[in-house]
PDB file of C-alpha atoms in Angstrom:
ATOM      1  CA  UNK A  21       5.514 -16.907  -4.957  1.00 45.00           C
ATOM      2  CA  UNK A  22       2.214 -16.956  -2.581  1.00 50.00           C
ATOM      3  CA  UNK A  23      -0.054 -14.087  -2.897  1.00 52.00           C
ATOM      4  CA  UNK A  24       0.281 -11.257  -0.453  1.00 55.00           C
ATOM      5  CA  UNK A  25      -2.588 -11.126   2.570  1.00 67.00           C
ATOM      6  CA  UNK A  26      -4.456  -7.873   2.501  1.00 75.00           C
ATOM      7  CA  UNK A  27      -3.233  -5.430   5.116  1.00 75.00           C
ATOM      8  CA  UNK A  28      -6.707  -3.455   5.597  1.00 78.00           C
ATOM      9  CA  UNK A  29      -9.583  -5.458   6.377  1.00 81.00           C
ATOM     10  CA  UNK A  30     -13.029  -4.825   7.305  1.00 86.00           C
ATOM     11  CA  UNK A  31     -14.479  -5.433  10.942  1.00 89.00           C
ATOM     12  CA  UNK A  32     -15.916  -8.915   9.463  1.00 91.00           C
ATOM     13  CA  UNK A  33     -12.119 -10.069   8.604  1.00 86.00           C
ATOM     14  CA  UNK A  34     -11.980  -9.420   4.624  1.00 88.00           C
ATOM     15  CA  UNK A  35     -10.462  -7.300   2.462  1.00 85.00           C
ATOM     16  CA  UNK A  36     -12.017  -3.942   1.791  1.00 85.00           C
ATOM     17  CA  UNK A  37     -13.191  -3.408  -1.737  1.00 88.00           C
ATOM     18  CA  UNK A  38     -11.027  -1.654  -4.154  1.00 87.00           C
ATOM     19  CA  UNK A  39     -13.457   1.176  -4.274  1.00 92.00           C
ATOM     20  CA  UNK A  40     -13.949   1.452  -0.464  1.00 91.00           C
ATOM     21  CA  UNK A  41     -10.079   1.630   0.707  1.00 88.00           C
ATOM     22  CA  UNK A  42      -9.678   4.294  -2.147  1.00 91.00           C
ATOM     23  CA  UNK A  43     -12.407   6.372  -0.661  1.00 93.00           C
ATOM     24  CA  UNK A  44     -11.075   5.815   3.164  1.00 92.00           C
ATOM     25  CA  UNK A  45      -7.867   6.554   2.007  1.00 92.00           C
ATOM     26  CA  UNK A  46      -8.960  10.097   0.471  1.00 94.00           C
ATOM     27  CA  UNK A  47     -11.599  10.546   3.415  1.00 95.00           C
ATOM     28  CA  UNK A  48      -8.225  10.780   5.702  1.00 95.00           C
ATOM     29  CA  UNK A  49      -5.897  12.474   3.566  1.00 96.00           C
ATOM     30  CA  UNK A  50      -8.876  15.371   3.559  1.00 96.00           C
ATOM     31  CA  UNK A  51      -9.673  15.360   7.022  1.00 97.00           C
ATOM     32  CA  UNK A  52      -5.668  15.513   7.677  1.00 97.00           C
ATOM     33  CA  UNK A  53      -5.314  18.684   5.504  1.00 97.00           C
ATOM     34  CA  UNK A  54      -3.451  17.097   3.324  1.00 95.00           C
ATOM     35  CA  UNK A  55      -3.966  19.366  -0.360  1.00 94.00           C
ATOM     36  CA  UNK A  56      -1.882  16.277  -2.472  1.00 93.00           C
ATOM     37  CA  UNK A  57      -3.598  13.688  -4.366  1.00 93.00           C
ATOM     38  CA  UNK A  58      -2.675  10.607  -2.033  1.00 93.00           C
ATOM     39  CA  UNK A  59      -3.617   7.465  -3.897  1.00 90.00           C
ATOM     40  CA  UNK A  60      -3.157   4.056  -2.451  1.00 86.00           C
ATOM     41  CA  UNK A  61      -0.115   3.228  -4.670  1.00 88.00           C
ATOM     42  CA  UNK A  62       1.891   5.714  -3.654  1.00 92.00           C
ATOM     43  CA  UNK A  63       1.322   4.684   0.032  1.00 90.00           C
ATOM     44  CA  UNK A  64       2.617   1.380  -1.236  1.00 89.00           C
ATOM     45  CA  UNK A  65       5.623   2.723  -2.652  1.00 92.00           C
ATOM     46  CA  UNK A  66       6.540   4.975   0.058  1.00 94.00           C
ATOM     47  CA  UNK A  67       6.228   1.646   1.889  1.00 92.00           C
ATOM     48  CA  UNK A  68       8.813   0.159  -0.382  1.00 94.00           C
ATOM     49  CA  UNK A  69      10.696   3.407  -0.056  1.00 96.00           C
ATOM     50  CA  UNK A  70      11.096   3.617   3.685  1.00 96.00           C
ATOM     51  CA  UNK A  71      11.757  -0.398   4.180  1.00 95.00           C
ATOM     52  CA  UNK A  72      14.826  -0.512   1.421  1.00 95.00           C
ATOM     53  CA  UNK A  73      16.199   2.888   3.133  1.00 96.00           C
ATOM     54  CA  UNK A  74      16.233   1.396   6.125  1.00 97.00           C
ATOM     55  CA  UNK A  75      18.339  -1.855   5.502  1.00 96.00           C
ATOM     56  CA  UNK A  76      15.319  -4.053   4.660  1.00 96.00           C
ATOM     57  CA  UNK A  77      16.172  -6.994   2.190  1.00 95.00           C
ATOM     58  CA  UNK A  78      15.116  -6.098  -1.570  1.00 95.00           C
ATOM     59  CA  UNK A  79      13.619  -9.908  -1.541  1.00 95.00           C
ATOM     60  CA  UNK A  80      12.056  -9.621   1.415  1.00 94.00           C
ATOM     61  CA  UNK A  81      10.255  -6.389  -0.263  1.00 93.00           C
ATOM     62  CA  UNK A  82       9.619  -8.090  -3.411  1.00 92.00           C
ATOM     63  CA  UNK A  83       7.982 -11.052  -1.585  1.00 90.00           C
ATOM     64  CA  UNK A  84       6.313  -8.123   0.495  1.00 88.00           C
ATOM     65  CA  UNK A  85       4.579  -5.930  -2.287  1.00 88.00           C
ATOM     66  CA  UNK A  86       4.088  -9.315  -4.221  1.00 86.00           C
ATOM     67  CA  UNK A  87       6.239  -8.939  -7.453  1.00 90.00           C
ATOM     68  CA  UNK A  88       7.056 -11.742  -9.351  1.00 91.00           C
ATOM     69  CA  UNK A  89      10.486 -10.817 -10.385  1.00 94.00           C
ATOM     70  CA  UNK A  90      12.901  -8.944  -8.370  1.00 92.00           C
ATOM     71  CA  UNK A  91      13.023  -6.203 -11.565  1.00 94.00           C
ATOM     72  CA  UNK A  92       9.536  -5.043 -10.741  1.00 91.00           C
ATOM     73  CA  UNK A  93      10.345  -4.075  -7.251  1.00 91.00           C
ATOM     74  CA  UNK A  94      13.751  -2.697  -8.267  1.00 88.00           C
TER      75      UNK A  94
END
């Protein structure tokens, strides 16, 4: 299975460090009001969520999230 391509990239055209989407990511959930501790996993998995309750493929999410085996994204 090919490696996933990032989905947030910098203005330059790479991926964002680890560190840096972590701290955008809690930069917005702030300014939005938001009072939960949003990590970037769990907008992954409410990624997964929303495409399999919606119809979506579970090997199309698996190739999507970049799981080896089909038991990880199950």
């Amino acid at each position: 299975m090919r490696s996933p391509a990032n989905v947030f990239l910098t203005q330059r055209g790479s991926a964002f460090a680890h560190t840096t989407l972590w701290r955008r990511i809690k930069e917005r959930v702030r300014r939005a009001g938001i009072e939960r501790n949003v990590t970037p996993h769990m907008l992954r998995h409410s990624f997964a969520t929303h495409l399999l309750e919606n119809g979506a493929d579970l090997r199309v999410i698996q190739e999507l999230l970049g799981h080896a085996t089909i038991s990880t994204t199950e």
